[in-house]
Short mmCIF file of C-alpha atoms in Angstrom, two decimals:
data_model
loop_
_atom_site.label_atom_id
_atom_site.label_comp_id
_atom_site.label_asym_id
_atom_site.label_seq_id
_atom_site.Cartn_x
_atom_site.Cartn_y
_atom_site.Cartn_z
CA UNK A 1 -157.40 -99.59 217.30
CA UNK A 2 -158.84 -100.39 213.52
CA UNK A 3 -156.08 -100.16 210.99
CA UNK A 4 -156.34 -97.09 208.48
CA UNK A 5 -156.96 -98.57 205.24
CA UNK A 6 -153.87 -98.07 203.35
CA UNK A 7 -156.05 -96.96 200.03
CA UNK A 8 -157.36 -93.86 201.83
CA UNK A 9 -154.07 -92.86 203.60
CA UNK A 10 -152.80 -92.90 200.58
CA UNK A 11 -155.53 -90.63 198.63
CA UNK A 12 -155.54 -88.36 201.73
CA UNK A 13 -151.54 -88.26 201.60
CA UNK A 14 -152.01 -87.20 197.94
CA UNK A 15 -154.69 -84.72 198.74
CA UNK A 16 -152.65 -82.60 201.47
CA UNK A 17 -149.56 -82.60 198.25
CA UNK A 18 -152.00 -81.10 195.98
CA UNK A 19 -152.99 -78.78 198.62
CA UNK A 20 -150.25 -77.90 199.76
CA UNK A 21 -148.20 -77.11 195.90
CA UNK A 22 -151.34 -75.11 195.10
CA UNK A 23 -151.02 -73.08 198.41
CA UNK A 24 -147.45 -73.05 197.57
CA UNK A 25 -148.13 -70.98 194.79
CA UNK A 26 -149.84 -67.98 196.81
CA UNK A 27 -147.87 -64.63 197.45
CA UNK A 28 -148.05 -63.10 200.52
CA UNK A 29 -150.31 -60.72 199.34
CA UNK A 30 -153.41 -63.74 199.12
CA UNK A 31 -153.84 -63.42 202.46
CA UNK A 32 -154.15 -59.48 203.24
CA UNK A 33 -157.37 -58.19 202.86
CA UNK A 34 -157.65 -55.36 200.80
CA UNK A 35 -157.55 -51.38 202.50
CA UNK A 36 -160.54 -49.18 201.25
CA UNK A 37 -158.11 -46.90 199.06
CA UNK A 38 -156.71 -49.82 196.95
CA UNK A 39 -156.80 -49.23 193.36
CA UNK A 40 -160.36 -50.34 191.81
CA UNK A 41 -160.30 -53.74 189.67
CA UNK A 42 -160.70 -52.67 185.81
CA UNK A 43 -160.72 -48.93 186.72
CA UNK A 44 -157.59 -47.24 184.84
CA UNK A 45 -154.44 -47.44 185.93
CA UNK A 46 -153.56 -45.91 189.30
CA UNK A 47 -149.79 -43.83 190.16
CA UNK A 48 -148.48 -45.64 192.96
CA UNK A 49 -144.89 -45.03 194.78
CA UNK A 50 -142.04 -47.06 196.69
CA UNK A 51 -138.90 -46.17 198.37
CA UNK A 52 -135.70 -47.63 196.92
CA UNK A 53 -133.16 -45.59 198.45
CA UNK A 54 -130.33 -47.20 196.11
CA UNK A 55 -132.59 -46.42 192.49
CA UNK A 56 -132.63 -42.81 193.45
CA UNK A 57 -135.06 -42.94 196.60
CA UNK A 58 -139.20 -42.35 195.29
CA UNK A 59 -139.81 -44.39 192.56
CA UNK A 60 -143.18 -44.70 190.22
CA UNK A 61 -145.13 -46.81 189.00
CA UNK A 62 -148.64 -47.48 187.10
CA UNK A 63 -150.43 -50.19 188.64
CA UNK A 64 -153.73 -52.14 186.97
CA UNK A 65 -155.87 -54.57 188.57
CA UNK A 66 -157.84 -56.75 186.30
CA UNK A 67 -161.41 -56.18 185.77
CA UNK A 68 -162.76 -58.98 187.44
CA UNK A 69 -160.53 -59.91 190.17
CA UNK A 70 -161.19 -63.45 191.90
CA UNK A 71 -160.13 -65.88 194.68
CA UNK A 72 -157.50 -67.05 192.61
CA UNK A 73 -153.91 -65.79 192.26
CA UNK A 74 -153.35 -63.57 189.74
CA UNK A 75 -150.47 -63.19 186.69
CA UNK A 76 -148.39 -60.59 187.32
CA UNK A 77 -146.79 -58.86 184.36
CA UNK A 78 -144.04 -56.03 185.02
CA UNK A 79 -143.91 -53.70 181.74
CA UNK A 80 -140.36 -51.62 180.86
CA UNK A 81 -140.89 -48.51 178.50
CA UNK A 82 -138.26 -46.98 176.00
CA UNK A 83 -136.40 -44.28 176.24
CA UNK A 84 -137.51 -41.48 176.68
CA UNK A 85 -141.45 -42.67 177.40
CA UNK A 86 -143.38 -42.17 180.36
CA UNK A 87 -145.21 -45.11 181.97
CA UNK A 88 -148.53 -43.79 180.72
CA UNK A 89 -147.01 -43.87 176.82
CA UNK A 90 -145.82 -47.02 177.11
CA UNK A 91 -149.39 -48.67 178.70
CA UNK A 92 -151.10 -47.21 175.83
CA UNK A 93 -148.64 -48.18 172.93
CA UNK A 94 -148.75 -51.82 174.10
CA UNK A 95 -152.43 -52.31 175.46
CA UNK A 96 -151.42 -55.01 177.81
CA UNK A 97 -154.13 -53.28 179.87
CA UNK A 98 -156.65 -53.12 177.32
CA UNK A 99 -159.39 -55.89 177.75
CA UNK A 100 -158.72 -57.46 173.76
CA UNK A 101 -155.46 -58.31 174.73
CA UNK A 102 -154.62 -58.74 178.35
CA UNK A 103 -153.92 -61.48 180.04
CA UNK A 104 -156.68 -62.97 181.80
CA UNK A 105 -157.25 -62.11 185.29
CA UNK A 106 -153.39 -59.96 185.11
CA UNK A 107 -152.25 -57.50 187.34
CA UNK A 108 -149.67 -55.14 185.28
CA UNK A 109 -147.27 -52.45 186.98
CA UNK A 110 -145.46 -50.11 184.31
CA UNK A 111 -142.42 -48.85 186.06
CA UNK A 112 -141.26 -45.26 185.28
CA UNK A 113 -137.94 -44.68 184.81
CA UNK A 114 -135.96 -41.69 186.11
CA UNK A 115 -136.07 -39.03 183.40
CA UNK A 116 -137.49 -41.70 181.35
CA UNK A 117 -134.34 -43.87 181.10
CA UNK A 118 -133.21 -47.49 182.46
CA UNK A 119 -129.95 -48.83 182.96
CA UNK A 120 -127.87 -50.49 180.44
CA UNK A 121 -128.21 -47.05 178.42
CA UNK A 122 -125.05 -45.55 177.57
CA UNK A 123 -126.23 -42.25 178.44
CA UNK A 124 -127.78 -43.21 182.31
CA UNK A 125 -126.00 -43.22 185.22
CA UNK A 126 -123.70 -46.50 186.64
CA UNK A 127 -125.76 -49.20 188.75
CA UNK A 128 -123.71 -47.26 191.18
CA UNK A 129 -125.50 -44.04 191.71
CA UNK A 130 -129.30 -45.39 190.17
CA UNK A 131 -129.85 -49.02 190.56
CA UNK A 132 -132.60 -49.65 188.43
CA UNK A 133 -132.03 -53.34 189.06
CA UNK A 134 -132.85 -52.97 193.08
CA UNK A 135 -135.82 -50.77 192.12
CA UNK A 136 -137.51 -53.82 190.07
CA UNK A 137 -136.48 -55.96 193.04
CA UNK A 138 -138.19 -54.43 195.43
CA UNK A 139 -141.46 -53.66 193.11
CA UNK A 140 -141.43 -57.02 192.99
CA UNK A 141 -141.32 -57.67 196.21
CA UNK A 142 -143.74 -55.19 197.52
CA UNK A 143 -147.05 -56.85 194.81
CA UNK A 144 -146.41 -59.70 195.96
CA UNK A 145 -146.57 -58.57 199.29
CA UNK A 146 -150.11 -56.53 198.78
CA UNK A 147 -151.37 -58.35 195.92
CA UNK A 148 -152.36 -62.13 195.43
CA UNK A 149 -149.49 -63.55 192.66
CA UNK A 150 -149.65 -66.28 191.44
CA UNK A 151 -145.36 -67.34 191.94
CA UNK A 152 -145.70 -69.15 188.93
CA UNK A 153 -146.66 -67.05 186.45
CA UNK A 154 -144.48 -63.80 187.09
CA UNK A 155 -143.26 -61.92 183.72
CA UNK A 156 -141.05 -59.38 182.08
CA UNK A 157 -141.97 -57.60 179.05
CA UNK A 158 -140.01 -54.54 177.83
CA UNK A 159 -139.58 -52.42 174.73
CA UNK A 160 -135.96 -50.44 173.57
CA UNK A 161 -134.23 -49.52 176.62
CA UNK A 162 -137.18 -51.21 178.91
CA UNK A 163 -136.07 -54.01 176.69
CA UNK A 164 -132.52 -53.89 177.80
CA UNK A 165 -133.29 -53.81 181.26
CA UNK A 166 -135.32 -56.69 180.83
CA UNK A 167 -132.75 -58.94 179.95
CA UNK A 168 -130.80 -57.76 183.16
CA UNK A 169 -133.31 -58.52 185.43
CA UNK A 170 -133.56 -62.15 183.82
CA UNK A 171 -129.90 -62.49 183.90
CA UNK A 172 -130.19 -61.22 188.05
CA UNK A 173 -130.41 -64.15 190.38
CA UNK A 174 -132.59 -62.39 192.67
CA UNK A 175 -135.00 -61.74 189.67
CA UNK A 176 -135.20 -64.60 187.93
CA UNK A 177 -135.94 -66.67 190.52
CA UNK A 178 -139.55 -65.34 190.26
CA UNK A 179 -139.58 -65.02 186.71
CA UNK A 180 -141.60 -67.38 184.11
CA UNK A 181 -141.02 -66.01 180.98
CA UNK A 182 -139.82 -62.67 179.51
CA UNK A 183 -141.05 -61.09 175.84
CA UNK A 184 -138.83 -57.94 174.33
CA UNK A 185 -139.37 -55.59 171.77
CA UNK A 186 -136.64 -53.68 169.75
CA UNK A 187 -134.06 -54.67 172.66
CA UNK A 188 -131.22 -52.66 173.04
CA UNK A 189 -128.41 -54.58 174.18
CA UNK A 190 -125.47 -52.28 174.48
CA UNK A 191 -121.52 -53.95 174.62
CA UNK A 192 -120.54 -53.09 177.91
CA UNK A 193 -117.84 -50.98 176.39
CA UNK A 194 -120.32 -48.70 175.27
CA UNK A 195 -121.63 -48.10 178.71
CA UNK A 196 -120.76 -45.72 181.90
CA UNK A 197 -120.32 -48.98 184.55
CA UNK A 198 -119.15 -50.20 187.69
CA UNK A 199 -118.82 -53.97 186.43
CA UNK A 200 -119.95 -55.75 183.33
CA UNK A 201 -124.11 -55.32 181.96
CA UNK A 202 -124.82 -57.34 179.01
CA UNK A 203 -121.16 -58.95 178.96
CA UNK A 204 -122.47 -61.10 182.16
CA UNK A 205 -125.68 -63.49 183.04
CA UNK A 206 -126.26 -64.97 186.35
CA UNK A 207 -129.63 -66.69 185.88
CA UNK A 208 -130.23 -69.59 187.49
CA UNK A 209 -129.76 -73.13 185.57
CA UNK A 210 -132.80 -73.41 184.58
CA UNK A 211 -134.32 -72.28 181.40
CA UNK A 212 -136.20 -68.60 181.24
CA UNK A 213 -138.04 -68.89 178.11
CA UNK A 214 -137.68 -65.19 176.27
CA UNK A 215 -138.61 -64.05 173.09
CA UNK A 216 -137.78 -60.95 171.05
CA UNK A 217 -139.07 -59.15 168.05
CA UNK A 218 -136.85 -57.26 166.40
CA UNK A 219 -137.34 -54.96 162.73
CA UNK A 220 -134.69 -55.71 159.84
CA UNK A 221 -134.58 -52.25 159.10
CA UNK A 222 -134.59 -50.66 162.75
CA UNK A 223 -132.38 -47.20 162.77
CA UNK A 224 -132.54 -47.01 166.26
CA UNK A 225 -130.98 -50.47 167.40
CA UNK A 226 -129.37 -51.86 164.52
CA UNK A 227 -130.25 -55.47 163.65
CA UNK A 228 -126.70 -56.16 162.98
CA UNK A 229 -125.21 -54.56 165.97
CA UNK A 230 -123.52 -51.60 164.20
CA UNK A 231 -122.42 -48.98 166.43
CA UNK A 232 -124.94 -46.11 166.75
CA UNK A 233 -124.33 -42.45 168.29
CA UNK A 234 -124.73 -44.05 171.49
CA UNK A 235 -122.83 -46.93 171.03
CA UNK A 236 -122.36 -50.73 169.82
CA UNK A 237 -125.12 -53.36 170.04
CA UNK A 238 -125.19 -57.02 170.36
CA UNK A 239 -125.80 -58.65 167.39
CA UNK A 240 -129.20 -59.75 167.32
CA UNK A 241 -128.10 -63.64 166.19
CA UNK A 242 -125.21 -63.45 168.44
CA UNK A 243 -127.88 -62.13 171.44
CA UNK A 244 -130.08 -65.06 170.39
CA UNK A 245 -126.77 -67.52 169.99
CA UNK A 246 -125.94 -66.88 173.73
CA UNK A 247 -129.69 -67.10 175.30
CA UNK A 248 -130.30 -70.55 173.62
CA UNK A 249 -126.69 -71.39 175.66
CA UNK A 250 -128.00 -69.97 178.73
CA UNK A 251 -131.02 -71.72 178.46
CA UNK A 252 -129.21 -75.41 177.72
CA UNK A 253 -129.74 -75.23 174.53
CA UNK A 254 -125.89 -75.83 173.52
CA UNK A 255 -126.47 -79.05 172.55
CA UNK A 256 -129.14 -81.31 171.03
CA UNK A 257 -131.66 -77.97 170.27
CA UNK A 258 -133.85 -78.23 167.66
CA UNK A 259 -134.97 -75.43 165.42
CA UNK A 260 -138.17 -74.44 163.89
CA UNK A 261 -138.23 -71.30 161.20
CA UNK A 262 -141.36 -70.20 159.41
CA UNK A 263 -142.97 -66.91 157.92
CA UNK A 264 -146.36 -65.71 159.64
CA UNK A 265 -148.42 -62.68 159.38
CA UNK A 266 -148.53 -63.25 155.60
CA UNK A 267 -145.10 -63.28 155.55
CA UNK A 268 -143.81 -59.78 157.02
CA UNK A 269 -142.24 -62.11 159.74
CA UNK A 270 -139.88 -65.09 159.90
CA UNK A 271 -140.42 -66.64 163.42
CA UNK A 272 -138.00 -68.65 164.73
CA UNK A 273 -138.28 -71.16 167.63
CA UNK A 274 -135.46 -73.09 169.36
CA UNK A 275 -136.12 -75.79 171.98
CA UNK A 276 -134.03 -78.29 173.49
CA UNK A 277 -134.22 -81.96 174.61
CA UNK A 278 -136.72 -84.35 173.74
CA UNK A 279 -140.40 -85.14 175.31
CA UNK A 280 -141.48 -84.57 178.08
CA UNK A 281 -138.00 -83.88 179.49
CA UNK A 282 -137.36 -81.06 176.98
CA UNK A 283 -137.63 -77.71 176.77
CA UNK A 284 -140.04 -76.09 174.06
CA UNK A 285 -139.93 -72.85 172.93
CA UNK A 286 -136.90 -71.64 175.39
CA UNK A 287 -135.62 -68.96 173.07
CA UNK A 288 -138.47 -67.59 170.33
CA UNK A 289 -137.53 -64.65 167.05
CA UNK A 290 -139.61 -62.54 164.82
CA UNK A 291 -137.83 -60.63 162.67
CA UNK A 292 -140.04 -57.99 161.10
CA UNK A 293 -139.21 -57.56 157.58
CA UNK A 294 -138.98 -53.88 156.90
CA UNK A 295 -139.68 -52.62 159.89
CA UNK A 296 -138.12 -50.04 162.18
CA UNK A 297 -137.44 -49.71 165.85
CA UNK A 298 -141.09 -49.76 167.98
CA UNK A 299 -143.93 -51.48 168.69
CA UNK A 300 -145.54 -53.81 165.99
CA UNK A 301 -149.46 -52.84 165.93
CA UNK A 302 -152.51 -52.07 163.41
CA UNK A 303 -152.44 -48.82 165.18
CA UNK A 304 -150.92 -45.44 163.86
CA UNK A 305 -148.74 -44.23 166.99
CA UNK A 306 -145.74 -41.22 167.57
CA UNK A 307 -143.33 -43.01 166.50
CA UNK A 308 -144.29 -44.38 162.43
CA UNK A 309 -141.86 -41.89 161.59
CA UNK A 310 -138.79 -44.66 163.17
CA UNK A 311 -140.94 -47.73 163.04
CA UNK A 312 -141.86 -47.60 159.56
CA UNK A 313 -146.00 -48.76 160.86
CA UNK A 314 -148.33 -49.31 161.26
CA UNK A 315 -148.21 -53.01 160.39
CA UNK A 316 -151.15 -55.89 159.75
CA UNK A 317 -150.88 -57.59 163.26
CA UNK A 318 -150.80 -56.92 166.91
CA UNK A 319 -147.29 -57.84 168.94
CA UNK A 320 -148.86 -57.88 171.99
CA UNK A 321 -151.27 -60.55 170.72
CA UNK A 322 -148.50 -62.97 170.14
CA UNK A 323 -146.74 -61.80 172.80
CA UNK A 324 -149.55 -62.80 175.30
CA UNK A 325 -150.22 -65.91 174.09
CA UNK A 326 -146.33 -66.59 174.81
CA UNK A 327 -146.40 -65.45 178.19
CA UNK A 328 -149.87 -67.60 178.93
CA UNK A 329 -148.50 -71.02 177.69
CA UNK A 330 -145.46 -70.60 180.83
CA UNK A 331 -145.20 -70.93 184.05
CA UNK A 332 -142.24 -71.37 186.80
CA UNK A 333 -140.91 -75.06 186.35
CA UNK A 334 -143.53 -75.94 184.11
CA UNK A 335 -143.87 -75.97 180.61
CA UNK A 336 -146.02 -75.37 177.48
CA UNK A 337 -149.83 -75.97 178.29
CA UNK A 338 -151.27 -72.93 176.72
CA UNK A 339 -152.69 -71.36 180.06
CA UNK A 340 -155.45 -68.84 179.60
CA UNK A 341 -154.81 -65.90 176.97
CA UNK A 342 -156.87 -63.08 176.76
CA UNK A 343 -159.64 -61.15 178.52
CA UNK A 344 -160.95 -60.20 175.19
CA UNK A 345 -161.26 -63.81 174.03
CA UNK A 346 -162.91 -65.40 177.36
CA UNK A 347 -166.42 -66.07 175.04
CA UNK A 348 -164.08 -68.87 173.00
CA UNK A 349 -161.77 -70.22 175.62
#
């Protein structure tokens, strides 16, 4: 019997790795061909429904497939609205759908909450009788199950209340897990003594060790969900530097972190970046601030929406701009590469 040469065992040993961590990478969902009444890539957004008997039994959602779908998986982006939205609102105030800012080749679901409310707000019911937390769980499960995710690129983004529940979910084990990266917007992060409960909300994280990278944007003057945590009608807030104080902990950045503060957007925001450890070891951008100078509680944009009357907007620049270029530079156990951005900008990448 000839010998294998021990040159091409080896290049065939490293070919069947590489094959096997991209395969490894593939939801379920890669390998179901598509029914004839699936939603229609780039068509608008579609209502779509799953059972979660313990979030209140028929649950809602928006779903939207990316205009031109291909062989490869897809980013997956799961988008929380505010109180008191509809899913519809809250796809229209961010425009994560809308081709000059998605993210390339995305699928986005916009949840609806139960009489437009999440848990985690003090007036919504304990995790007890609506689990909100079980209902993202099993969204999640079920596109990855029909749809073709890419595992590593799996995000949260949430606004207000949607905001709130977005940290829960990346402070859930089950959650997290999945979960790349997470971008919020006018959090509200309620002290759990402000809350109906059956157990600790905020006062508790159980993410796994390692780091989620999240950022927030926040307004200095917001009336809604005070920067500095005073109580409102509905009750106490976090802090937004003590918020920020225990994420960079959570994410290992106790010790050794390393700080970067600047002013962009001709200076209506300072942005703030913490990362931890050093080269390629290290963590960059783990935990990332803007704090909007003057504004209010909602969504930054050039765009005049319901809401200028709270947010004190329009401003000069687009959140979900920034935002998206965050999410696109991570990816589960990877780190800052500065993946592919926007559908909008595909001419220049």
């Amino acid at each position: 019997m000839t010998p294998l040469n021990p040159i091409l065992l080896t290049l065939t040993l490293l070919l069947f790795s590489a094959l096997a961590l991209a395969l490894s990478n593939l939801s379920p969902g890669c390998a179901n061909p598509q029914p004839p009444d699936s939603p229609t890539p780039g068509a608008p957004s579609t209502h779509q429904t799953i059972d979660v008997p313990s979030a209140g039994g028929l649950r809602t959602y928006l779903l939207s497939l990316p205009l031109n779908p291909s062989h490869a998986p897809s980013p997956l982006i799961l988008a929380f609205h505010g109180k008191g939205q509809t899913a519809s609102q809250f796809e229209t105030q961010t425009q994560l759908t809308d081709p000059e800012f998605r993210l390339r080749g995305s699928i986005v679901a916009f949840p609806q909450g139960v009489h437009g409310q999440w848990l985690g707000d003090p007036t919504s019911p304990p995790r007890s009788e609506r689990d909100d937390i079980a209902f993202a769980r099993a969204l999640l499960k079920q596109l990855m199950q029909e749809w073709c995710v890419d595992l590593t690129r799996v995000y949260l983004v949430g606004f207000s209340n949607g905001g709130g529940l977005t940290h829960l979910l990346a402070c859930d084990p089950e959650v997290s897990a999945h979960v790349a990266a997470a971008a919020i917007v006018s959090g509200a992060f309620y002290k759990d003594r402000s809350l109906k409960g059956d157990g600790p909300l905020f006062g508790t994280c159980n993410k796994g060790e390692a780091p989620l990278p999240i950022l927030e944007m926040h307004g200095g003057a917001d009336p809604v969900i005070h920067y500095d945590g005073k109580s409102t009608p509905d009750g106490e807030t976090y802090p937004l530097t003590e918020w920020l104080g225990d994420w960079r902990e959570r994410n290992g950045c106790a010790g050794g972190q390393s700080e970067l503060k600047r002013d962009i957007h001709d200076g209506s925001v300072q942005k703030t970046e913490w990362w931890c450890g050093i080269g390629k070891q290290g963590a960059k951008d783990v935990v990332v601030h803007y704090y909007i100078r003057g504004f209010g509680h909602g969504w930054p944009s050039t765009k005049g929406q319901d809401d200028d009357g709270q947010r004190y907007g329009p401003v000069g620049w687009n959140g979900t701009s920034d935002i998206v270029e965050f999410l696109a530079g991570k990816w589960l156990g990877g780190g800052d590469e500065g993946g592919e951005v926007m559908e909008g900008t595909r001419d220049e990448l």
